[in-house]
XYZ file of C-alpha atoms in Angstrom:
261
model
C -23.246 35.320 -13.515
C -19.475 35.015 -13.173
C -17.656 36.066 -16.330
C -15.992 33.158 -18.081
C -12.912 35.340 -18.506
C -12.453 35.266 -14.724
C -12.930 31.530 -14.180
C -9.640 30.259 -12.774
C -8.232 26.754 -13.129
C -9.259 26.071 -9.525
C -12.819 27.218 -10.245
C -12.938 25.014 -13.352
C -11.900 22.060 -11.184
C -14.530 22.901 -8.565
C -17.276 23.093 -11.174
C -16.077 19.860 -12.823
C -16.247 17.949 -9.534
C -19.243 19.465 -7.764
C -21.422 21.513 -10.135
C -22.305 19.597 -13.311
C -25.313 21.871 -13.861
C -22.822 24.668 -14.567
C -20.853 22.783 -17.221
C -22.410 24.904 -19.962
C -20.723 27.945 -18.473
C -17.366 26.312 -19.175
C -18.191 25.991 -22.863
C -17.595 29.746 -23.243
C -13.993 29.466 -22.096
C -11.300 30.155 -24.655
C -9.683 27.052 -26.087
C -6.275 27.866 -24.603
C -7.784 27.951 -21.107
C -9.311 24.510 -21.637
C -5.963 23.261 -22.962
C -4.099 24.576 -19.908
C -6.662 22.958 -17.597
C -6.222 19.616 -19.403
C -2.419 19.790 -19.232
C -2.482 20.658 -15.523
C -5.000 17.903 -14.824
C -2.695 15.394 -16.528
C 0.143 16.651 -14.326
C -1.967 16.222 -11.175
C -2.911 12.655 -12.201
C 0.764 11.859 -12.872
C 1.777 13.247 -9.462
C -0.997 11.419 -7.612
C -0.304 8.176 -9.473
C 3.165 7.169 -10.749
C 5.125 9.858 -8.880
C 3.378 9.084 -5.580
C 4.062 5.367 -6.117
C 7.779 6.015 -6.635
C 7.995 8.406 -3.696
C 6.189 5.957 -1.422
C 8.531 3.159 -2.421
C 11.625 5.331 -1.875
C 10.461 6.271 1.621
C 9.553 2.676 2.521
C 13.066 1.404 1.689
C 14.944 4.258 3.348
C 15.991 5.956 0.139
C 17.360 4.685 -3.196
C 20.979 4.262 -2.041
C 19.969 2.365 1.092
C 17.768 0.149 -1.072
C 20.598 -0.670 -3.488
C 23.248 -1.270 -0.845
C 21.253 -2.852 1.978
C 17.865 -4.036 0.773
C 18.826 -5.632 -2.522
C 20.727 -8.943 -2.241
C 24.438 -8.722 -2.967
C 24.889 -9.334 -6.694
C 27.673 -9.428 -9.236
C 27.648 -9.540 -12.996
C 30.996 -10.986 -14.075
C 32.289 -13.118 -16.938
C 28.887 -12.913 -18.616
C 26.946 -14.375 -15.670
C 24.850 -12.889 -12.876
C 25.008 -14.200 -9.316
C 22.781 -13.132 -6.399
C 22.695 -14.071 -2.730
C 19.014 -14.885 -3.106
C 16.124 -14.373 -5.517
C 13.986 -11.212 -5.359
C 10.559 -10.249 -6.680
C 9.088 -6.790 -6.041
C 7.310 -3.794 -7.565
C 9.067 -0.442 -7.952
C 6.214 1.968 -8.544
C 4.484 0.531 -11.602
C 7.514 -1.581 -12.579
C 7.658 -5.292 -11.714
C 11.176 -6.620 -11.140
C 12.306 -10.190 -10.479
C 15.798 -11.660 -10.364
C 16.868 -15.254 -9.793
C 20.375 -16.453 -10.685
C 19.142 -19.992 -10.098
C 17.314 -19.732 -13.433
C 19.445 -20.157 -16.524
C 17.320 -17.997 -18.844
C 14.252 -15.787 -18.912
C 12.032 -14.851 -21.846
C 8.618 -13.596 -22.863
C 6.952 -16.552 -21.109
C 7.993 -14.991 -17.795
C 5.941 -11.852 -18.396
C 2.665 -11.437 -16.531
C -0.319 -9.798 -18.259
C -1.259 -7.850 -15.130
C 1.966 -5.798 -15.420
C 2.625 -3.298 -18.206
C 6.306 -2.830 -17.328
C 8.594 -5.680 -16.213
C 12.253 -6.638 -15.934
C 13.346 -10.231 -15.282
C 16.926 -11.305 -14.586
C 18.399 -14.805 -14.747
C 21.935 -16.159 -14.566
C 22.564 -15.681 -18.291
C 20.207 -12.978 -19.553
C 17.518 -10.362 -18.861
C 14.097 -9.696 -20.419
C 12.330 -6.323 -20.469
C 8.729 -5.414 -21.257
C 7.990 -1.694 -21.476
C 4.759 0.167 -22.170
C 6.684 3.332 -23.106
C 8.392 1.710 -26.116
C 5.625 -0.853 -26.629
C 7.995 -3.774 -27.074
C 9.965 -6.536 -25.352
C 13.753 -6.759 -25.258
C 16.018 -9.688 -24.381
C 19.703 -9.136 -23.544
C 22.235 -11.954 -23.143
C 24.994 -11.368 -20.608
C 27.552 -13.319 -22.667
C 27.953 -10.142 -24.747
C 29.206 -8.416 -21.574
C 31.985 -10.828 -20.563
C 34.446 -8.006 -20.036
C 32.049 -6.091 -17.785
C 31.813 -6.262 -13.984
C 28.840 -4.809 -12.124
C 27.930 -4.873 -8.414
C 25.671 -3.110 -5.900
C 28.219 -0.307 -5.515
C 28.352 0.251 -9.267
C 24.556 0.472 -9.341
C 24.601 3.003 -6.486
C 27.105 5.130 -8.424
C 24.652 5.185 -11.343
C 21.773 6.606 -9.276
C 22.079 10.178 -10.693
C 21.703 8.747 -14.203
C 18.794 6.590 -13.036
C 17.072 9.683 -11.607
C 17.420 11.428 -14.965
C 16.118 8.409 -16.884
C 13.198 8.138 -14.453
C 12.341 11.794 -15.106
C 12.374 11.182 -18.876
C 10.227 8.076 -18.430
C 7.730 10.072 -16.360
C 7.434 12.583 -19.201
C 6.398 9.741 -21.501
C 3.992 8.482 -18.819
C 2.520 11.989 -18.564
C 1.968 12.060 -22.320
C 0.355 8.626 -22.212
C -1.982 9.715 -19.417
C -3.100 12.729 -21.447
C -3.738 10.629 -24.557
C -5.675 8.025 -22.584
C -7.724 10.743 -20.897
C -8.628 12.377 -24.207
C -9.506 8.986 -25.707
C -11.972 8.315 -22.873
C -13.426 11.792 -23.408
C -13.801 11.087 -27.121
C -15.744 7.879 -26.459
C -18.092 9.483 -23.926
C -18.599 12.463 -26.268
C -19.617 10.136 -29.065
C -22.239 8.465 -26.844
C -23.606 11.808 -25.664
C -23.685 13.113 -29.236
C -25.849 10.134 -30.267
C -28.140 10.793 -27.319
C -28.573 14.453 -28.271
C -29.401 13.511 -31.865
C -32.095 11.055 -30.739
C -33.609 13.895 -28.717
C -33.543 16.122 -31.784
C -31.230 18.458 -29.881
C -28.041 18.212 -31.974
C -25.005 20.023 -30.632
C -21.581 20.693 -32.129
C -19.313 17.752 -31.352
C -16.512 20.126 -30.349
C -18.672 21.583 -27.582
C -19.647 18.126 -26.356
C -16.010 17.054 -26.330
C -15.016 20.171 -24.384
C -17.658 19.380 -21.780
C -16.463 15.781 -21.532
C -13.036 16.998 -20.417
C -14.671 18.353 -17.270
C -17.170 15.525 -16.810
C -14.341 12.975 -16.749
C -12.465 14.731 -13.920
C -14.239 13.278 -10.817
C -13.859 9.619 -11.818
C -10.303 10.124 -13.040
C -9.213 11.630 -9.728
C -11.041 9.012 -7.656
C -9.642 6.173 -9.756
C -6.074 7.519 -9.558
C -6.218 7.900 -5.786
C -7.752 4.438 -5.478
C -4.989 2.867 -7.573
C -2.296 4.639 -5.567
C -3.920 3.353 -2.372
C -3.707 -0.174 -3.794
C -7.455 -0.821 -3.993
C -7.904 -3.569 -6.576
C -11.450 -2.481 -7.506
C -10.015 0.449 -9.448
C -8.066 -1.871 -11.767
C -11.076 -3.852 -12.959
C -13.497 -3.586 -15.864
C -16.329 -2.764 -13.461
C -14.688 0.501 -12.442
C -14.011 1.386 -16.094
C -17.712 0.943 -16.891
C -18.729 2.893 -13.782
C -16.394 5.695 -14.835
C -17.941 5.883 -18.290
C -21.489 5.831 -16.942
C -20.826 8.508 -14.326
C -19.092 10.790 -16.849
C -21.935 10.240 -19.299
C -24.557 11.067 -16.678
C -22.708 14.205 -15.556
C -22.662 15.429 -19.152
C -26.368 14.758 -19.563
C -26.994 16.740 -16.374
C -24.912 19.586 -17.751
C -26.806 19.609 -21.046
C -30.285 19.295 -19.558
C -32.048 22.541 -18.893
C -33.274 22.793 -15.318
C -37.060 23.104 -15.279
C -38.335 26.178 -13.412
C -40.425 25.502 -10.324
C -44.114 26.160 -10.816
């Protein structure tokens, strides 16, 4: 049997996705190796999800500067009011943006539950909903009467926007890790109850460690599906399927294979 000391991150991933019967072998890994695997998995999910969304959008519009100067309508914020050539409504990665200077004001009623991050612009104000800060913000333009802002000014701010996007992605990465571990915790609890009913109790820490690997296949499939824009992977049905599959993979990993007679 392969020594657990020599099991690489790639081998851990291969076992997690294709060999649930070998999950018990992963329980002998040192905690720091499991932690590194979890951190790298979160990075992969972030790259396949939010980062891929942003990159795809940037390519589709010919680059950020081309988007600001040629794809966005000409706009100007002056004397505390915003004017645009025409209204826009689009998604930038996971961010929903709409702007219409024909509307006098926007507020929380303009937010849509299907989006976690939104920015709405009107003639006189803007409203922001962000999952990173977990709050909504409304800003009136009449406090900026001495300011003037156009497409060119926005293009000049792109380096700062890149930096802010990087910081935001770090928060997204942390959120993905926390969500992943929460799902693992729930599945571990269900498996722990199952093992107790079988009179085969097992340390919860070991069960939780196994759940980290059992969750991998559904997490990767779901992330790729979301990036591809398949609506099925946003629904409650997929969430339940993900839990059931992870649960079943763990049961397979904990069940001793009966020898052939």
